[in-house]
Amino acid sequence: MAIRISRSRTNYRRGSYSVEPKTLYQSDSSTESRMKTCYTRQLYSQFANRRDDSMWIRVLTLLLLIPTISLGDEKPDMVFLMIGQSNMAGRAAMEPQDKTPFKGVQLLNAESKWEQAVNPLNRYSALRKDISMQRIGPSAGFGTAIQAHFKDSSIGLIVNARGGSSVNQWQPGMPLMATSLKRWREVGSPQLSAVIWHQGESDAEDPEYLKKLSVVVNEIRSKVGQPDLLFIAGEVYGDRPVNDKIRAIGEHIPHTGFVSVKDLTVFDKVHFDRKSILELGRRYAQKYIELTTKN
């Protein structure tokens, strides 16, 4: 937060000042910065008509002494690793209401700290493509639904997707896998509630997909030290051979499940539209609740 102070020419003899809140953050700034700006504006509105310079000195001193407010100081109760390719990153166009901060949901940021989640949720991915490509993804619907069900718990999301990535790029030792696990370690290696995986469009015809996905699952479980960690995968759009592999995940890999994309729609031939991507996220949440209740 920066405060611009200027002596008004028209009020110079009276010694009055004009104080304007000014933010140095980008348009996708954190909730923290918006709160600071809002607070400064409230102070400005409250004292703008006062002509007591001593009051202004006290107000400005207070602003300078306000410590940085971090909404992510408290660790979330439940942490989910959300990885995959472009549909996990989110390509659906956002509407104005999608920029509203999520209640009870935190997002791991680029400084490996938790902050209140605000779309686009893949913007801090260490693997992402250009920021302009990051829009609304299933993590939005997922986080909202999970928090609504576990009302007394705070939800933490580690979203680290890469558009266009294949399952081969997520194998052990590859940069995508290594970077995702690094982000998890940098935030203190929290216990994971589940891994949410949406990938397969790049491997739609790969007959070895399930075998390769099994390696992905085992690698994550091994590295985080949770042999029974839940892993939930989702179908891709259309009648693609890879969906048969995804639907069979529970038969070949224990503690896993899948979600269907039946009746969901796309705005191109691959990417789900806003309504469908939010529904997909809710389906992931429902599957998680189903699996944890069953167990």
Short mmCIF file of C-alpha atoms in Angstrom, two decimals:
data_model
loop_
_atom_site.label_atom_id
_atom_site.label_comp_id
_atom_site.label_asym_id
_atom_site.label_seq_id
_atom_site.Cartn_x
_atom_site.Cartn_y
_atom_site.Cartn_z
CA MET A 1 0.00 0.00 0.00
CA ALA A 2 1.27 3.46 -0.86
CA ILE A 3 -0.23 6.77 0.30
CA ARG A 4 0.11 9.79 -1.96
CA ILE A 5 0.11 13.08 -0.04
CA SER A 6 -0.27 16.38 -1.83
CA ARG A 7 -0.96 19.89 -0.57
CA SER A 8 -4.00 21.26 -2.33
CA ARG A 9 -3.33 24.58 -4.07
CA THR A 10 -6.85 25.84 -3.45
CA ASN A 11 -6.60 25.08 0.28
CA TYR A 12 -2.94 25.92 0.74
CA ARG A 13 -3.54 28.82 3.12
CA ARG A 14 -5.65 26.63 5.35
CA GLY A 15 -2.92 24.01 5.49
CA SER A 16 -5.23 21.21 4.38
CA TYR A 17 -4.04 18.09 2.63
CA SER A 18 -5.53 15.66 0.20
CA VAL A 19 -4.77 12.02 0.80
CA GLU A 20 -5.54 9.46 -1.84
CA PRO A 21 -5.22 5.69 -1.43
CA LYS A 22 -3.12 4.18 -4.16
CA THR A 23 -2.36 0.51 -4.66
CA LEU A 24 0.80 -0.84 -6.24
CA TYR A 25 -0.69 -4.28 -6.85
CA GLN A 26 -1.83 -5.64 -10.20
CA SER A 27 -5.44 -6.22 -11.17
CA ASP A 28 -5.37 -9.76 -9.78
CA SER A 29 -4.06 -8.54 -6.41
CA SER A 30 -4.68 -10.47 -3.24
CA THR A 31 -7.57 -9.88 -0.88
CA GLU A 32 -5.01 -8.48 1.55
CA SER A 33 -4.14 -5.54 -0.71
CA ARG A 34 -7.78 -4.79 -1.47
CA MET A 35 -8.57 -4.75 2.23
CA LYS A 36 -5.76 -2.29 2.86
CA THR A 37 -6.96 -0.02 0.07
CA CYS A 38 -10.52 -0.16 1.33
CA TYR A 39 -9.40 0.63 4.88
CA THR A 40 -7.38 3.62 3.71
CA ARG A 41 -10.34 4.94 1.74
CA GLN A 42 -12.50 4.67 4.84
CA LEU A 43 -9.99 6.70 6.81
CA TYR A 44 -9.78 9.24 4.02
CA SER A 45 -13.56 9.58 3.91
CA GLN A 46 -13.74 9.93 7.67
CA PHE A 47 -11.13 12.67 7.98
CA ALA A 48 -11.24 14.38 4.55
CA ASN A 49 -13.27 17.32 5.80
CA ARG A 50 -11.19 17.96 8.91
CA ARG A 51 -8.64 20.77 8.89
CA ASP A 52 -6.61 19.75 11.93
CA ASP A 53 -3.10 19.00 10.69
CA SER A 54 -2.27 17.22 13.94
CA MET A 55 -5.09 14.79 13.24
CA TRP A 56 -3.65 14.06 9.79
CA ILE A 57 -0.24 13.41 11.30
CA ARG A 58 -1.75 10.89 13.69
CA VAL A 59 -3.73 9.18 10.94
CA LEU A 60 -0.76 8.91 8.59
CA THR A 61 1.46 7.65 11.40
CA LEU A 62 -1.12 4.99 12.15
CA LEU A 63 -1.14 3.90 8.51
CA LEU A 64 2.62 3.59 8.48
CA LEU A 65 2.58 1.47 11.62
CA ILE A 66 -0.13 -0.94 10.49
CA PRO A 67 1.54 -4.35 10.12
CA THR A 68 1.09 -6.40 7.01
CA ILE A 69 -2.14 -8.33 7.37
CA SER A 70 -1.79 -11.89 6.18
CA LEU A 71 -5.03 -13.79 5.84
CA GLY A 72 -3.00 -16.94 5.41
CA ASP A 73 -1.24 -16.93 8.80
CA GLU A 74 -3.49 -19.74 9.95
CA LYS A 75 -2.86 -23.09 8.32
CA PRO A 76 -5.90 -24.67 6.64
CA ASP A 77 -7.45 -27.74 8.21
CA MET A 78 -7.79 -29.61 4.92
CA VAL A 79 -5.32 -29.36 2.03
CA PHE A 80 -5.93 -30.53 -1.54
CA LEU A 81 -3.38 -30.80 -4.34
CA MET A 82 -5.07 -29.99 -7.66
CA ILE A 83 -3.02 -30.84 -10.74
CA GLY A 84 -3.45 -31.68 -14.42
CA GLN A 85 -3.67 -29.80 -17.68
CA SER A 86 -5.72 -26.95 -19.14
CA ASN A 87 -9.16 -27.89 -17.83
CA MET A 88 -7.70 -28.05 -14.32
CA ALA A 89 -6.00 -24.70 -14.89
CA GLY A 90 -9.32 -23.30 -16.09
CA ARG A 91 -10.09 -21.81 -19.47
CA ALA A 92 -13.74 -20.80 -18.99
CA ALA A 93 -14.49 -17.09 -19.13
CA MET A 94 -15.07 -15.48 -15.76
CA GLU A 95 -17.99 -13.28 -14.79
CA PRO A 96 -17.75 -10.31 -12.39
CA GLN A 97 -18.97 -12.33 -9.40
CA ASP A 98 -16.15 -14.82 -9.91
CA LYS A 99 -13.69 -12.28 -8.49
CA THR A 100 -15.37 -12.41 -5.10
CA PRO A 101 -13.05 -13.93 -2.46
CA PHE A 102 -13.92 -17.46 -1.37
CA LYS A 103 -15.21 -17.81 2.17
CA GLY A 104 -13.22 -20.31 4.19
CA VAL A 105 -10.96 -21.27 1.28
CA GLN A 106 -7.24 -20.45 1.10
CA LEU A 107 -4.89 -20.61 -1.86
CA LEU A 108 -1.16 -21.26 -1.78
CA ASN A 109 0.50 -18.23 -3.35
CA ALA A 110 3.82 -17.71 -5.11
CA GLU A 111 5.58 -16.94 -1.80
CA SER A 112 4.49 -20.33 -0.40
CA LYS A 113 2.04 -18.64 1.96
CA TRP A 114 -1.68 -19.11 2.36
CA GLU A 115 -4.00 -16.32 1.32
CA GLN A 116 -7.75 -16.05 0.88
CA ALA A 117 -8.62 -17.67 -2.44
CA VAL A 118 -9.70 -15.50 -5.36
CA ASN A 119 -10.07 -16.56 -9.00
CA PRO A 120 -8.23 -17.42 -11.16
CA LEU A 121 -6.99 -20.14 -8.83
CA ASN A 122 -4.21 -21.39 -11.11
CA ARG A 123 -2.48 -18.01 -11.23
CA TYR A 124 0.18 -19.07 -8.73
CA SER A 125 0.97 -22.32 -10.48
CA ALA A 126 4.72 -22.64 -10.97
CA LEU A 127 3.91 -24.41 -14.24
CA ARG A 128 1.22 -22.19 -15.74
CA LYS A 129 1.17 -20.54 -19.11
CA ASP A 130 0.53 -16.80 -19.53
CA ILE A 131 -1.57 -15.23 -16.78
CA SER A 132 -4.13 -14.06 -19.35
CA MET A 133 -4.96 -17.71 -20.04
CA GLN A 134 -5.79 -18.48 -16.41
CA ARG A 135 -9.54 -18.33 -15.92
CA ILE A 136 -12.12 -20.25 -13.93
CA GLY A 137 -11.45 -23.93 -13.31
CA PRO A 138 -12.92 -26.84 -11.33
CA SER A 139 -11.02 -25.78 -8.22
CA ALA A 140 -13.54 -22.94 -7.85
CA GLY A 141 -16.57 -25.21 -7.68
CA PHE A 142 -14.62 -27.75 -5.65
CA GLY A 143 -13.43 -25.34 -2.98
CA THR A 144 -16.88 -23.83 -2.53
CA ALA A 145 -18.59 -27.23 -2.25
CA ILE A 146 -16.01 -28.70 0.12
CA GLN A 147 -16.18 -25.67 2.41
CA ALA A 148 -19.99 -25.78 2.39
CA HIS A 149 -19.88 -29.41 3.55
CA PHE A 150 -17.07 -29.05 6.08
CA LYS A 151 -18.33 -25.78 7.53
CA ASP A 152 -16.08 -25.83 10.58
CA SER A 153 -12.91 -26.43 8.57
CA SER A 154 -10.76 -24.08 6.53
CA ILE A 155 -9.85 -25.40 3.09
CA GLY A 156 -6.44 -25.03 1.46
CA LEU A 157 -5.86 -25.47 -2.27
CA ILE A 158 -2.51 -26.05 -3.96
CA VAL A 159 -3.39 -25.56 -7.62
CA ASN A 160 -0.49 -26.38 -9.93
CA ALA A 161 -1.73 -27.22 -13.42
CA ARG A 162 -0.06 -26.92 -16.81
CA GLY A 163 -2.11 -26.60 -19.99
CA GLY A 164 -1.29 -29.09 -22.73
CA SER A 165 0.71 -31.39 -20.47
CA SER A 166 0.68 -35.15 -21.04
CA VAL A 167 0.78 -37.92 -18.46
CA ASN A 168 4.36 -38.58 -19.59
CA GLN A 169 5.34 -35.14 -18.30
CA TRP A 170 3.96 -35.99 -14.86
CA GLN A 171 6.13 -39.05 -14.34
CA PRO A 172 8.62 -39.31 -11.43
CA GLY A 173 11.57 -36.98 -11.77
CA MET A 174 9.93 -34.88 -14.47
CA PRO A 175 9.69 -31.09 -13.84
CA LEU A 176 5.90 -31.04 -13.48
CA MET A 177 5.88 -33.67 -10.76
CA ALA A 178 8.98 -32.29 -9.04
CA THR A 179 7.66 -28.72 -9.02
CA SER A 180 4.26 -29.70 -7.63
CA LEU A 181 5.85 -31.66 -4.79
CA LYS A 182 8.24 -28.78 -4.15
CA ARG A 183 5.34 -26.38 -3.62
CA TRP A 184 3.85 -28.83 -1.13
CA ARG A 185 7.15 -29.07 0.76
CA GLU A 186 7.70 -25.30 0.78
CA VAL A 187 4.45 -24.74 2.65
CA GLY A 188 5.51 -27.18 5.36
CA SER A 189 4.60 -30.58 3.91
CA PRO A 190 1.02 -30.57 5.23
CA GLN A 191 -1.07 -33.71 5.40
CA LEU A 192 -2.99 -33.92 2.13
CA SER A 193 -6.70 -34.70 2.14
CA ALA A 194 -6.67 -35.77 -1.51
CA VAL A 195 -5.17 -35.21 -4.93
CA ILE A 196 -7.62 -33.96 -7.54
CA TRP A 197 -6.42 -34.84 -11.03
CA HIS A 198 -7.89 -33.60 -14.30
CA GLN A 199 -5.72 -34.63 -17.23
CA GLY A 200 -5.97 -36.89 -20.26
CA GLU A 201 -6.89 -34.71 -23.20
CA SER A 202 -3.29 -34.93 -24.43
CA ASP A 203 -3.33 -38.71 -24.04
CA ALA A 204 -6.76 -39.47 -25.45
CA GLU A 205 -5.52 -42.44 -27.51
CA ASP A 206 -2.76 -43.76 -25.23
CA PRO A 207 -3.40 -47.47 -24.44
CA GLU A 208 -0.88 -47.30 -21.58
CA TYR A 209 -2.55 -44.36 -19.86
CA LEU A 210 -3.78 -46.22 -16.78
CA LYS A 211 -0.38 -47.82 -16.25
CA LYS A 212 1.31 -44.42 -16.44
CA LEU A 213 -1.31 -42.86 -14.17
CA SER A 214 -0.66 -45.58 -11.61
CA VAL A 215 2.99 -44.50 -11.53
CA VAL A 216 1.88 -40.90 -10.93
CA VAL A 217 -0.32 -41.94 -8.02
CA ASN A 218 2.36 -44.09 -6.42
CA GLU A 219 4.99 -41.37 -6.78
CA ILE A 220 2.87 -38.76 -5.02
CA ARG A 221 1.89 -41.14 -2.23
CA SER A 222 5.49 -42.17 -1.71
CA LYS A 223 6.87 -38.63 -1.64
CA VAL A 224 4.24 -37.26 0.76
CA GLY A 225 4.37 -40.35 2.96
CA GLN A 226 0.66 -41.18 2.66
CA PRO A 227 0.24 -44.66 1.12
CA ASP A 228 -3.56 -44.43 1.30
CA LEU A 229 -3.86 -40.86 0.00
CA LEU A 230 -7.08 -40.41 -1.97
CA PHE A 231 -6.62 -39.73 -5.67
CA ILE A 232 -9.62 -38.63 -7.74
CA ALA A 233 -9.46 -38.37 -11.54
CA GLY A 234 -11.98 -36.94 -13.98
CA GLU A 235 -13.10 -37.92 -17.45
CA VAL A 236 -12.27 -35.72 -20.42
CA TYR A 237 -14.89 -34.39 -22.79
CA GLY A 238 -16.17 -36.64 -25.56
CA ASP A 239 -16.12 -40.33 -26.31
CA ARG A 240 -12.37 -40.81 -26.04
CA PRO A 241 -10.53 -44.10 -25.33
CA VAL A 242 -8.75 -42.53 -22.36
CA ASN A 243 -12.07 -42.30 -20.51
CA ASP A 244 -12.25 -46.09 -20.33
CA LYS A 245 -8.90 -46.03 -18.55
CA ILE A 246 -10.00 -43.28 -16.18
CA ARG A 247 -13.23 -45.08 -15.30
CA ALA A 248 -11.24 -48.22 -14.47
CA ILE A 249 -8.94 -46.47 -12.00
CA GLY A 250 -10.74 -47.81 -8.94
CA GLU A 251 -10.35 -51.40 -10.12
CA HIS A 252 -6.59 -51.12 -10.52
CA ILE A 253 -5.44 -48.54 -7.97
CA PRO A 254 -6.70 -48.62 -4.36
CA HIS A 255 -8.09 -45.53 -2.66
CA THR A 256 -9.06 -43.82 -5.90
CA GLY A 257 -12.20 -42.70 -7.67
CA PHE A 258 -13.33 -40.90 -10.79
CA VAL A 259 -15.95 -38.33 -11.75
CA SER A 260 -18.06 -38.35 -14.88
CA VAL A 261 -18.45 -35.40 -17.24
CA LYS A 262 -21.79 -36.65 -18.51
CA ASP A 263 -24.07 -33.79 -19.64
CA LEU A 264 -21.29 -31.21 -19.32
CA THR A 265 -20.60 -28.90 -22.25
CA VAL A 266 -17.58 -27.20 -23.82
CA PHE A 267 -17.11 -23.83 -25.51
CA ASP A 268 -14.65 -25.34 -27.98
CA LYS A 269 -13.87 -28.98 -28.62
CA VAL A 270 -11.93 -29.50 -25.40
CA HIS A 271 -12.52 -26.94 -22.65
CA PHE A 272 -15.56 -26.88 -20.41
CA ASP A 273 -17.63 -23.72 -20.25
CA ARG A 274 -18.15 -21.82 -17.01
CA LYS A 275 -21.33 -23.59 -15.90
CA SER A 276 -19.87 -27.01 -16.63
CA ILE A 277 -16.45 -26.41 -15.08
CA LEU A 278 -18.07 -25.30 -11.83
CA GLU A 279 -20.28 -28.38 -11.90
CA LEU A 280 -17.22 -30.53 -12.54
CA GLY A 281 -15.62 -29.08 -9.42
CA ARG A 282 -18.74 -29.87 -7.41
CA ARG A 283 -18.64 -33.45 -8.69
CA TYR A 284 -15.06 -33.78 -7.52
CA ALA A 285 -16.18 -32.55 -4.09
CA GLN A 286 -19.11 -34.97 -4.02
CA LYS A 287 -16.81 -37.86 -4.90
CA TYR A 288 -14.39 -36.89 -2.14
CA ILE A 289 -17.23 -36.75 0.39
CA GLU A 290 -18.56 -40.08 -0.87
CA LEU A 291 -15.18 -41.80 -0.58
CA THR A 292 -14.35 -40.42 2.84
CA THR A 293 -17.81 -41.22 4.19
CA LYS A 294 -17.54 -44.75 2.83
CA ASN A 295 -14.18 -45.24 4.47
#
